[in-house]
Short mmCIF file of C-alpha atoms in Angstrom, two decimals:
data_model
loop_
_atom_site.label_atom_id
_atom_site.label_comp_id
_atom_site.label_asym_id
_atom_site.label_seq_id
_atom_site.Cartn_x
_atom_site.Cartn_y
_atom_site.Cartn_z
CA MET A 64 7.04 -30.47 10.67
CA LYS A 65 4.01 -31.61 8.65
CA LEU A 66 0.53 -30.26 9.23
CA ASN A 67 -1.41 -32.04 11.94
CA PRO A 68 -5.02 -32.30 10.68
CA ASN A 69 -6.27 -32.51 14.27
CA ARG A 70 -4.78 -29.10 15.04
CA THR A 71 -5.54 -27.37 11.71
CA ALA A 72 -8.45 -25.34 10.29
CA LEU A 73 -9.10 -24.09 6.76
CA LEU A 74 -10.26 -20.48 6.41
CA VAL A 75 -12.05 -19.44 3.20
CA ILE A 76 -12.25 -15.67 3.14
CA ASP A 77 -14.64 -13.46 1.14
CA MET A 78 -15.26 -15.81 -1.78
CA GLN A 79 -18.64 -14.25 -2.47
CA GLY A 80 -20.53 -12.63 -5.30
CA GLY A 81 -19.47 -9.07 -4.62
CA PHE A 82 -15.82 -10.00 -5.09
CA ILE A 83 -15.94 -12.73 -7.75
CA ASP A 84 -18.84 -11.81 -10.06
CA PRO A 85 -17.63 -9.88 -13.16
CA ALA A 86 -20.83 -7.83 -13.01
CA SER A 87 -19.85 -6.45 -9.61
CA PRO A 88 -17.96 -3.14 -9.49
CA THR A 89 -15.90 -4.57 -6.64
CA CYS A 90 -14.95 -7.77 -8.50
CA ILE A 91 -11.35 -8.97 -8.10
CA PRO A 92 -10.48 -9.99 -11.69
CA THR A 93 -8.46 -13.07 -10.76
CA ALA A 94 -10.71 -14.36 -7.96
CA ARG A 95 -12.98 -16.52 -10.13
CA ALA A 96 -10.00 -18.41 -11.56
CA THR A 97 -9.07 -19.60 -8.04
CA ILE A 98 -12.43 -21.29 -7.42
CA PRO A 99 -11.45 -24.79 -8.67
CA ALA A 100 -8.31 -24.92 -6.52
CA CYS A 101 -10.18 -23.54 -3.52
CA ALA A 102 -12.97 -26.10 -3.92
CA ALA A 103 -10.46 -28.96 -4.20
CA VAL A 104 -8.72 -27.80 -1.02
CA GLN A 105 -12.05 -27.67 0.81
CA ASP A 106 -12.86 -31.24 -0.22
CA LYS A 107 -9.41 -32.44 0.85
CA ALA A 108 -9.69 -30.66 4.18
CA ARG A 109 -12.98 -32.39 4.95
CA ALA A 110 -11.48 -35.74 3.93
CA LEU A 111 -8.66 -35.16 6.43
CA GLY A 112 -11.05 -34.09 9.16
CA ILE A 113 -9.89 -30.46 9.00
CA PRO A 114 -12.77 -28.08 9.83
CA VAL A 115 -13.71 -25.57 7.15
CA PHE A 116 -14.59 -22.00 8.13
CA PHE A 117 -16.27 -19.79 5.56
CA ILE A 118 -15.65 -16.15 6.49
CA ILE A 119 -18.05 -13.80 4.73
CA ARG A 120 -17.98 -10.01 4.44
CA LYS A 121 -21.39 -8.69 5.38
CA TYR A 122 -22.42 -5.05 5.75
CA ALA A 123 -25.58 -3.45 7.07
CA PRO A 124 -27.73 -2.07 4.21
CA ASP A 125 -27.52 1.42 5.68
CA GLY A 126 -23.72 1.34 5.79
CA THR A 127 -23.46 1.95 9.52
CA ASP A 128 -20.75 -0.70 9.89
CA VAL A 129 -18.75 0.09 6.74
CA GLU A 130 -15.21 1.38 7.34
CA PHE A 131 -15.34 5.16 7.05
CA THR A 132 -12.42 5.09 4.62
CA ARG A 133 -14.36 2.74 2.34
CA TYR A 134 -17.85 4.22 2.73
CA GLY A 135 -17.72 6.44 -0.37
CA ALA A 136 -16.52 3.66 -2.66
CA TRP A 137 -18.98 1.24 -1.09
CA LYS A 138 -21.91 3.55 -1.76
CA GLN A 139 -20.82 4.38 -5.32
CA GLY A 140 -20.29 0.69 -6.05
CA GLY A 141 -23.89 -0.21 -5.34
CA LYS A 142 -23.39 -1.10 -1.67
CA PRO A 143 -21.70 -4.49 -2.18
CA CYS A 144 -22.02 -7.18 0.49
CA SER A 145 -25.11 -5.58 2.00
CA VAL A 146 -27.49 -8.02 0.26
CA GLU A 147 -27.33 -11.81 -0.01
CA SER A 148 -27.96 -12.58 -3.69
CA GLY A 149 -26.98 -11.04 -7.00
CA PRO A 150 -23.60 -9.92 -8.39
CA ILE A 151 -22.85 -7.70 -5.39
CA GLY A 152 -24.21 -10.09 -2.78
CA TRP A 153 -22.50 -12.03 -0.03
CA ALA A 154 -23.63 -15.46 -1.30
CA MET A 155 -20.81 -17.83 -2.23
CA PRO A 156 -20.43 -19.56 -5.61
CA GLU A 157 -22.21 -22.87 -6.12
CA GLU A 158 -18.89 -24.72 -5.93
CA PHE A 159 -18.66 -23.75 -2.27
CA ARG A 160 -21.28 -25.83 -0.53
CA VAL A 161 -21.61 -25.48 3.22
CA LEU A 162 -21.71 -29.03 4.55
CA PRO A 163 -22.44 -30.41 8.02
CA GLY A 164 -19.44 -29.66 10.20
CA ASP A 165 -18.54 -26.47 8.32
CA THR A 166 -18.81 -23.10 10.04
CA VAL A 167 -19.98 -19.80 8.53
CA LEU A 168 -18.94 -16.53 10.16
CA TYR A 169 -19.81 -13.00 9.09
CA LYS A 170 -17.28 -10.24 9.61
CA PRO A 171 -17.69 -6.44 9.52
CA ARG A 172 -14.05 -5.57 8.81
CA TYR A 173 -11.00 -6.87 6.95
CA SER A 174 -9.72 -9.45 9.43
CA ALA A 175 -11.59 -12.71 9.99
CA PHE A 176 -10.75 -12.33 13.68
CA PHE A 177 -12.07 -8.79 14.19
CA GLN A 178 -15.38 -8.74 16.09
CA THR A 179 -16.05 -12.43 15.35
CA ASN A 180 -15.76 -15.46 17.61
CA LEU A 181 -13.28 -17.20 15.28
CA ASP A 182 -10.45 -17.20 17.82
CA GLY A 183 -12.66 -18.74 20.50
CA LEU A 184 -14.00 -21.41 18.15
CA LEU A 185 -10.48 -22.38 17.07
CA ARG A 186 -9.15 -22.55 20.62
CA ARG A 187 -12.13 -24.64 21.75
CA ARG A 188 -11.09 -27.20 19.12
CA GLU A 189 -7.43 -26.90 20.23
CA ILE A 190 -6.46 -25.68 16.77
CA ASP A 191 -3.10 -23.95 16.47
CA THR A 192 -2.70 -23.82 12.67
CA VAL A 193 -4.76 -22.00 10.06
CA VAL A 194 -4.59 -22.52 6.31
CA ILE A 195 -5.87 -19.42 4.54
CA THR A 196 -7.51 -19.08 1.12
CA GLY A 197 -9.70 -16.43 -0.49
CA THR A 198 -9.62 -12.80 -1.53
CA THR A 199 -8.37 -10.14 -1.55
CA VAL A 200 -4.73 -10.53 -0.57
CA PRO A 201 -3.71 -6.97 0.43
CA ASN A 202 -6.86 -6.38 2.45
CA CYS A 203 -8.77 -9.18 4.15
CA ILE A 204 -6.18 -11.92 3.65
CA ARG A 205 -3.32 -9.80 4.93
CA ALA A 206 -5.28 -8.45 7.91
CA THR A 207 -6.27 -12.00 8.86
CA VAL A 208 -2.68 -13.23 8.54
CA PHE A 209 -1.31 -10.48 10.77
CA ASP A 210 -3.98 -11.17 13.39
CA ALA A 211 -3.43 -14.94 13.19
CA ILE A 212 0.29 -14.57 13.82
CA SER A 213 -0.35 -12.02 16.57
CA LEU A 214 -2.64 -14.60 18.20
CA ASP A 215 0.06 -17.30 17.95
CA TYR A 216 -1.38 -19.42 15.15
CA ASN A 217 0.87 -21.23 12.71
CA THR A 218 -0.25 -19.53 9.50
CA VAL A 219 -0.20 -21.00 6.00
CA LEU A 220 -1.20 -19.26 2.76
CA LEU A 221 -2.10 -21.21 -0.38
CA GLU A 222 -1.09 -18.65 -2.97
CA ASP A 223 -2.97 -20.13 -5.94
CA CYS A 224 -6.12 -20.10 -3.80
CA CYS A 225 -5.75 -16.37 -3.14
CA SER A 226 -6.27 -13.40 -5.45
CA SER A 227 -5.39 -9.75 -5.91
CA VAL A 228 -6.20 -7.04 -8.41
CA THR A 229 -2.76 -7.42 -10.05
CA GLU A 230 0.07 -9.96 -10.05
CA GLU A 231 2.44 -7.34 -8.63
CA ILE A 232 0.15 -6.62 -5.68
CA GLN A 233 -0.09 -10.36 -5.05
CA ARG A 234 3.68 -10.85 -5.16
CA VAL A 235 4.54 -7.90 -2.91
CA ASN A 236 1.99 -8.86 -0.28
CA MET A 237 2.94 -12.52 -0.29
CA ASP A 238 6.56 -11.50 0.24
CA CYS A 239 5.49 -9.23 3.09
CA MET A 240 3.49 -11.95 4.83
CA ALA A 241 6.28 -14.48 4.37
CA ALA A 242 8.63 -11.97 5.98
CA ILE A 243 6.59 -11.93 9.19
CA GLY A 244 6.45 -15.71 9.39
CA ALA A 245 3.54 -16.92 7.28
CA VAL A 246 4.24 -20.05 5.25
CA VAL A 247 3.45 -19.35 1.60
CA SER A 248 2.66 -22.56 -0.27
CA ASP A 249 0.15 -23.80 -2.84
CA SER A 250 -2.84 -26.10 -3.23
CA ALA A 251 -0.76 -28.95 -4.67
CA ALA A 252 1.30 -29.19 -1.48
CA PHE A 253 -1.88 -29.28 0.59
CA LEU A 254 -3.64 -31.81 -1.62
CA GLU A 255 -0.59 -34.08 -1.66
CA GLU A 256 -0.16 -33.75 2.13
CA ARG A 257 3.40 -32.50 1.89
CA LEU A 258 3.01 -29.09 3.54
CA GLU A 259 5.81 -28.40 6.00
CA LEU A 260 5.98 -25.88 8.83
CA PRO A 261 9.57 -24.72 9.43
CA VAL A 262 8.77 -23.69 12.99
CA THR A 263 5.61 -24.05 15.07
CA ILE A 264 4.20 -22.27 18.08
CA GLU A 265 4.30 -25.54 20.02
CA GLN A 266 8.02 -25.95 19.35
CA VAL A 267 8.65 -22.44 20.65
CA ARG A 268 6.54 -23.07 23.73
CA GLN A 269 8.42 -26.29 24.47
CA GLU A 270 11.75 -24.52 24.15
CA ILE A 271 10.63 -21.77 26.51
CA ARG A 272 9.41 -24.35 29.04
CA GLN A 273 12.75 -26.15 28.85
CA GLU A 274 14.69 -22.94 29.42
CA ARG A 275 12.56 -22.15 32.46
CA SER A 276 13.05 -25.58 34.05
#
């Protein structure tokens, strides 16, 4: 089944200075190279009427909401994502312009769903499919994917719009997410409108309703 733009949202996760600026100690080396593909996908999504959600990692300057397991590295790394501008800031690259109709959410943890109102905003729009882009795959992308599937969203990953510290980490985590039901695809399939979902939550719901009747 092809994507239904009326039931789909694009999530752009953590594409911000602290993770893409080479001057940042928390930079993901391959993240900057994904910017052109990510920007093209955003433009296509808007053209199709698909809402774009920018999910940004934002920490309190005093570190009171930083994961305790990450606090030491966060402090030693100059407290990334606790300021807006600069190489460690939460500001997005200039290619990512927030336009009317886009939504910006700030998250305190890995998953875009954790302690945000993302789920409520999606359900209010009757969205059942999320297309995920951003960084970094084994942390925020993976946590978001697991939560999305747990919340019954059809979940699509555009691999060339996602980044990891190494190619091996990227491959292993993509395989893991595919194994739990995420659809791993690429920007070309999205841009050419040929993305296919092998099974959808609505198909499963219909089958359950039929078995009950």
